[in-house]
Short mmCIF file of C-alpha atoms and ligand atoms in Angstrom, two decimals:
data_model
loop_
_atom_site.label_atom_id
_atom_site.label_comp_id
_atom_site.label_asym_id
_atom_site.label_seq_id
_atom_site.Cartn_x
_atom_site.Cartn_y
_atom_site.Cartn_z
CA UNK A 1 2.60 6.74 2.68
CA UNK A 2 1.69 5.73 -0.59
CA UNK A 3 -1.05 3.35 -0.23
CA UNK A 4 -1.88 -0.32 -2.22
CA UNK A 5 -3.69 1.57 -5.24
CA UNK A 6 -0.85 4.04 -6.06
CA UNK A 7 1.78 1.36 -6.37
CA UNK A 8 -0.46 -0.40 -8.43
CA UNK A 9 -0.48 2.51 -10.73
CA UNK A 10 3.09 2.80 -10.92
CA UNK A 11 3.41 -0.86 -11.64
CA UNK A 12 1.02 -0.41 -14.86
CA UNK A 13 3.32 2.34 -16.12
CA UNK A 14 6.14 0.17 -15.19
CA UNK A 15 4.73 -2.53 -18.09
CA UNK A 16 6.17 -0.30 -21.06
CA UNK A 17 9.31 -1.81 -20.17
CA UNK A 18 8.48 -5.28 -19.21
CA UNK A 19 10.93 -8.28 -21.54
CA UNK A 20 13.32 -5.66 -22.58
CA UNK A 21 16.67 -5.24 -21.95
CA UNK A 22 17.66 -2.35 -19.59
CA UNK A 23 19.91 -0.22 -19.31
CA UNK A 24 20.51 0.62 -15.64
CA UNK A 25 21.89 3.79 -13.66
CA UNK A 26 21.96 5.02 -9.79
CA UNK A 27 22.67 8.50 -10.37
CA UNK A 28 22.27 9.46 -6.60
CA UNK A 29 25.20 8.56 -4.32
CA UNK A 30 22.67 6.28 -1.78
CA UNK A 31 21.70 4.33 -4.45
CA UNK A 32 25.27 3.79 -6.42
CA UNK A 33 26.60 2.72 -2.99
CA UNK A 34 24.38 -0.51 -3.29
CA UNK A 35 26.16 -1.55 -6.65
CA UNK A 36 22.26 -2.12 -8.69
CA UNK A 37 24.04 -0.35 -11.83
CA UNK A 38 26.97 -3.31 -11.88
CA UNK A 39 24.33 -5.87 -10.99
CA UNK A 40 21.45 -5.71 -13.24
CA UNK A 41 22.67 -3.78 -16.01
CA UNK A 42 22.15 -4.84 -19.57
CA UNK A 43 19.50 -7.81 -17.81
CA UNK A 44 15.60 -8.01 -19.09
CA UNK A 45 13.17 -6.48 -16.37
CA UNK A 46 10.99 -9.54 -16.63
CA UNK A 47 7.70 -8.32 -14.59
CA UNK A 48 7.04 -5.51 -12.24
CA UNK A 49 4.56 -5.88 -9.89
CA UNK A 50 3.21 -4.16 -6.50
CA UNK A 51 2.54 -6.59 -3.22
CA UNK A 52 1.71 -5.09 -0.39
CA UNK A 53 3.61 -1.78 -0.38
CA UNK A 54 6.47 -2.61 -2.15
CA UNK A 55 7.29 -2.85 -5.91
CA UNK A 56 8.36 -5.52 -6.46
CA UNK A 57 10.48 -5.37 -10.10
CA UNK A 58 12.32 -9.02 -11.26
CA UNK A 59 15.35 -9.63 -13.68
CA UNK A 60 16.58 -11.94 -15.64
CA UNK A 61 18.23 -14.40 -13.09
CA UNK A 62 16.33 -14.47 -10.53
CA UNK A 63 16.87 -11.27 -8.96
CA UNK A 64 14.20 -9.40 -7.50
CA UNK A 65 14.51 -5.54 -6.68
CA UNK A 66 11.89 -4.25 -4.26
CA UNK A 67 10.89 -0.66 -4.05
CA UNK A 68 9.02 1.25 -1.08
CA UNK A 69 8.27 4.14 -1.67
CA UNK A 70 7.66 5.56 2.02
CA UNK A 71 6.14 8.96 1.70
CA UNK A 72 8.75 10.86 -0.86
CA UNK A 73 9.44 8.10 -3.40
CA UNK A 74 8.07 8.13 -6.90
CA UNK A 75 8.33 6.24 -10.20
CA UNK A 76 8.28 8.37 -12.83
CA UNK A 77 8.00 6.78 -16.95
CA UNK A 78 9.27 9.42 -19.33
CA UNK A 79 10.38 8.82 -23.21
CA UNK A 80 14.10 8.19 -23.53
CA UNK A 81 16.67 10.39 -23.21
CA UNK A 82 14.05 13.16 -21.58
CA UNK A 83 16.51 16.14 -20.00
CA UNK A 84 15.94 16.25 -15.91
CA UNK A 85 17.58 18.54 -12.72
CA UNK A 86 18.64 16.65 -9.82
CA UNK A 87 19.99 12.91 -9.03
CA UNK A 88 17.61 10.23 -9.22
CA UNK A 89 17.94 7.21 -7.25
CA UNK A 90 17.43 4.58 -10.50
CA UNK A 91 16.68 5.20 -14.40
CA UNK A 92 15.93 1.31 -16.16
CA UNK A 93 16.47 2.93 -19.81
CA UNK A 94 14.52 0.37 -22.61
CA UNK A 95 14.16 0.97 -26.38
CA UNK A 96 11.80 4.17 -26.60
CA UNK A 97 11.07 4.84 -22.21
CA UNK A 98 13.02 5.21 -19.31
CA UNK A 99 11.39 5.19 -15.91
CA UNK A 100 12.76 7.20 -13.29
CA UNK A 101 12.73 6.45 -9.46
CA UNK A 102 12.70 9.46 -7.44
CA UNK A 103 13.24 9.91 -3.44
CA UNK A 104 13.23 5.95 -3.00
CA UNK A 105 14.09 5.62 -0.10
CA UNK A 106 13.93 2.01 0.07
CA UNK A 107 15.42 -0.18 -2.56
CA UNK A 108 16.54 -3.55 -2.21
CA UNK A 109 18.29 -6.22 -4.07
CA UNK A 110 17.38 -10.10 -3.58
CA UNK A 111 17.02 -13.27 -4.99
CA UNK A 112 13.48 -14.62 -5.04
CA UNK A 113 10.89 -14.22 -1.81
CA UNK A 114 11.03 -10.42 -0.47
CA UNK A 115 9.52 -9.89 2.74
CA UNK A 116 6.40 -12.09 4.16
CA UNK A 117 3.56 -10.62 2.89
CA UNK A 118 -0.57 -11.63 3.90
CA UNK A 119 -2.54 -12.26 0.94
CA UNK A 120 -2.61 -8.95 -1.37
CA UNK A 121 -6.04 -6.91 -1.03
CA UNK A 122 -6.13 -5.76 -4.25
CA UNK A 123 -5.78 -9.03 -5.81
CA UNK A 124 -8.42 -10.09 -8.80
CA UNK A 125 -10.03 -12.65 -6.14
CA UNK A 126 -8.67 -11.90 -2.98
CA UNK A 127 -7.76 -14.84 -0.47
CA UNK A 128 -10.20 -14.14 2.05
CA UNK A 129 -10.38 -16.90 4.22
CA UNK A 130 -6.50 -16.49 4.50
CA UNK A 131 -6.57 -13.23 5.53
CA UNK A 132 -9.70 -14.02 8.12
CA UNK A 133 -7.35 -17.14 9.44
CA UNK A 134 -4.32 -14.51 9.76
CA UNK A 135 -6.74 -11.85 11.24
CA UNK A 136 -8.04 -14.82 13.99
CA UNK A 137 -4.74 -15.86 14.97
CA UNK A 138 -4.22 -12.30 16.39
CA UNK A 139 -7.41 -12.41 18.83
CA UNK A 140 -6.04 -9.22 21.24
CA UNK A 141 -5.29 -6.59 18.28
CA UNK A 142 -7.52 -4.48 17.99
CA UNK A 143 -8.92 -4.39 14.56
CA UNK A 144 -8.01 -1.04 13.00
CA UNK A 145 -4.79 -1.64 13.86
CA UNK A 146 -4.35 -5.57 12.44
CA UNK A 147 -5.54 -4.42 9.34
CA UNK A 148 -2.26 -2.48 8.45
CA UNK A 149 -0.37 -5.37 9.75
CA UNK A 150 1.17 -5.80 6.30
CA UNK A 151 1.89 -9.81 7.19
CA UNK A 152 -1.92 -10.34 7.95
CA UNK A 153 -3.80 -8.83 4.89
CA UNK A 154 -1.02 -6.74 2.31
CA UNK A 155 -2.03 -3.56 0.65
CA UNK A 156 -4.40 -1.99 3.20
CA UNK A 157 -3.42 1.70 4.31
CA UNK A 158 -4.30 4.54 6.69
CA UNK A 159 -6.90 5.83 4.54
CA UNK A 160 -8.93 3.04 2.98
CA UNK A 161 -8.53 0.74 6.76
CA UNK A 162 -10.87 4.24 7.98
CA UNK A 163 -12.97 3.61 4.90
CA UNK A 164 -13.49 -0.25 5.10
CA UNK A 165 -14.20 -0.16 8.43
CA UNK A 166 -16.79 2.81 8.47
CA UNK A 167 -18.62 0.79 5.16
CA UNK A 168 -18.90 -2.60 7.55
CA UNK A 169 -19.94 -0.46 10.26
CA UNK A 170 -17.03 -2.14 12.55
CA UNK A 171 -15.39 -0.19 15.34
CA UNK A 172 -11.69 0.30 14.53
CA UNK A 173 -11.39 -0.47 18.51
CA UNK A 174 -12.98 -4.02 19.01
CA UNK A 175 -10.64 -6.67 18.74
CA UNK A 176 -10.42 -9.25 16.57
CA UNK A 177 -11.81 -11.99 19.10
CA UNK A 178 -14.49 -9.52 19.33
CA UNK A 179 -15.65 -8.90 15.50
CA UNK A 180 -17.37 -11.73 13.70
CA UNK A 181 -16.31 -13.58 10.41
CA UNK A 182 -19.04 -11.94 8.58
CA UNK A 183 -17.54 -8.35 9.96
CA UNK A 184 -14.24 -8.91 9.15
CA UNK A 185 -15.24 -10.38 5.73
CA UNK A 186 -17.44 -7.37 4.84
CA UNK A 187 -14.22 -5.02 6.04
CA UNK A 188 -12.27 -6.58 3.42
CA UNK A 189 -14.55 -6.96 1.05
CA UNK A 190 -14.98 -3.19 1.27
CA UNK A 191 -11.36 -2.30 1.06
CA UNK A 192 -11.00 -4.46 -2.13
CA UNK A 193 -14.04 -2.75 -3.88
CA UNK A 194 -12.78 0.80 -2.67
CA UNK A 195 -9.45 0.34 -3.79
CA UNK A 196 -10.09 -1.06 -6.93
CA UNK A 197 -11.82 1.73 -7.59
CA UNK A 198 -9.41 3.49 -7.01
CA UNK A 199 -6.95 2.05 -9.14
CA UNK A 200 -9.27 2.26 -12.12
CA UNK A 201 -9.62 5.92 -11.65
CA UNK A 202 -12.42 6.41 -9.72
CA UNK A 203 -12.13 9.58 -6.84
CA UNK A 204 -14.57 7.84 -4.19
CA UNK A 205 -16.33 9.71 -1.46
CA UNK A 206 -14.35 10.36 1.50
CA UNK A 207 -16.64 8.90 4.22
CA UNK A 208 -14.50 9.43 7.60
CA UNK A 209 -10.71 9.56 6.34
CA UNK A 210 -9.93 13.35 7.49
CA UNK A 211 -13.84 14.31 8.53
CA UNK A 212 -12.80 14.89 12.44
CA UNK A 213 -15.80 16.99 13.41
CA UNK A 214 -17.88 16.76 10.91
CA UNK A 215 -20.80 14.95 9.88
CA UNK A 216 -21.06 10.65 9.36
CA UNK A 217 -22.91 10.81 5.65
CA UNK A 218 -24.96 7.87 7.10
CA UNK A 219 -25.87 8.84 10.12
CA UNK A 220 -25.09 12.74 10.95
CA UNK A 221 -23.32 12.09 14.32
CA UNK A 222 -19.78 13.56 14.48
CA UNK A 223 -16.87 11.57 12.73
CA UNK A 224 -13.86 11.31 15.72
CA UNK A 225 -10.00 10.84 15.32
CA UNK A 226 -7.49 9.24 17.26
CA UNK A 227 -4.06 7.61 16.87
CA UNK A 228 -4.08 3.95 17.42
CA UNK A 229 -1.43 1.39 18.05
CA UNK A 230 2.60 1.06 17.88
CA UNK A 231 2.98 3.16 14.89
CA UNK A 232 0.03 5.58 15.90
CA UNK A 233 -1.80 5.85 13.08
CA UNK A 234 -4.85 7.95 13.12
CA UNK A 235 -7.90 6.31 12.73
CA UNK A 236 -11.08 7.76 11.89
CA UNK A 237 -14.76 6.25 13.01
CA UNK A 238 -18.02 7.37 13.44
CA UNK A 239 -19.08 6.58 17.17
CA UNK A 240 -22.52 5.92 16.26
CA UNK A 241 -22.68 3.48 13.09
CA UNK A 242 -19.38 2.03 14.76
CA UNK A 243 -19.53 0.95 18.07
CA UNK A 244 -17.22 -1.13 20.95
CA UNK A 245 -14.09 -1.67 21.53
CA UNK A 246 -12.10 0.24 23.73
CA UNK A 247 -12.72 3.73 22.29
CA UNK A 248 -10.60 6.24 23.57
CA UNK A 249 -12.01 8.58 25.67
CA UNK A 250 -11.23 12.14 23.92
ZN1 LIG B 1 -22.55 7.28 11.51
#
């Protein structure tokens, strides 16, 4: 899945055709069959932005298309007119670009809102207390697993919740009740630096994200993998500089 930091990316590309007019096509079939072509055609894209997962692009009017990208979809910003093979889901054609949506497989029309988000991690000053007030009021969940609860904190995926968690030294297994406001804090502090980083470019050190079996950097005992919670992600933690919780057993 696309985390926080890519769709950010894509958004920035996106700008090239922010307060123009656009010309609008759904080349492939899934994406004609939800009329976007007859309904935003010819309208000004007036900001694209990325909460959370989604891309969130608004028109002229009020209406508000939101991308997610899942794990195929990809916004593409080519000059005009530039030949391609296959069916893409949506072209937005401006002046001199066009950008090109391929493989979305969600794409949504609606007027104002979108789906309840938490406060955005990758915003310029994040909302922290918000986010540690949304984290509290979910005392069982264990913590690895709120923190891709996109209606607790928005932005935070598989990869950089590992990360976070391993810089803050908090077990992915404790619970929320169980972690203090300075731990949580320091969590998503972490995720905000590390993915802003990321955004601007940076490749940072992969500290536990897909090191099952090998060495923590920190403290040399061996990083461990497990899925956790209803969507059974894996999460990856050092059992030494993170301990507690309920760690699974193998
Ligand atoms: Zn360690």
């Amino acid at each position: 899945m696309p985390e926080g930091d890519s769709l950010h990316r894509a958004a920035l590309r996106l700008q090239v055709l922010v307060g123009q007019k656009v010309d609008v096509e759904t080349p492939h079939p899934r994406a004609a069959a939800k009329q976007l072509a007859e309904r935003l055609d010819g309208l000004v894209l007036e900001s694209v932005e990325a909460a959370g997962k989604n891309l969130l692009l608004r028109f002229q009017g009020g209406h508000v298309l939101r991308s997610h990208l899942r794990m195929t979809g990809r916004w593409r910003v080519v000059p005009r007119g530039t030949a391609r093979a296959g069916r893409p889901w949506l072209v937005l054609r401006g002046a001199a670009h066009e950008a090109v949506l391929w493989n979305g497989p969600v794409l949504e029309l609606d007027r104002g809102g979108g789906p309840r988000l938490g406060p955005d991690i990758l915003d310029e000053e994040p909302a922290y207390d918000a986010m540690l007030e949304r984290l509290r009021a979910q005392p069982e969940r264990q913590v690895g697993e709120a923190l891709l609860d996109q209606r607790l904190v928005s932005g935070i995926g598989n990869i950089w919740r590992s990360e976070a968690l391993w810089e803050a030294r908090l077990s992915p297994w404790r619970t929320t009740a169980d972690a203090t406001d300075a731990e949580l804090r320091a969590t998503l502090e972490a995720a905000h630096r590390l993915m802003a980083a990321s955004v601007a470019g940076a490749r940072p050190l992969r500290r536990v994200y897909r090191r099952t079996g090998r060495s923590c950097r920190r403290c040399g005992a061996l990083v461990r993998a497990h899925a956790q919670g209803d969507g059974a992600r894996v999460a990856y933690w050092c059992p030494t500089c993170q301990r507690g919780g309920q760690e699974p057993k193998s």
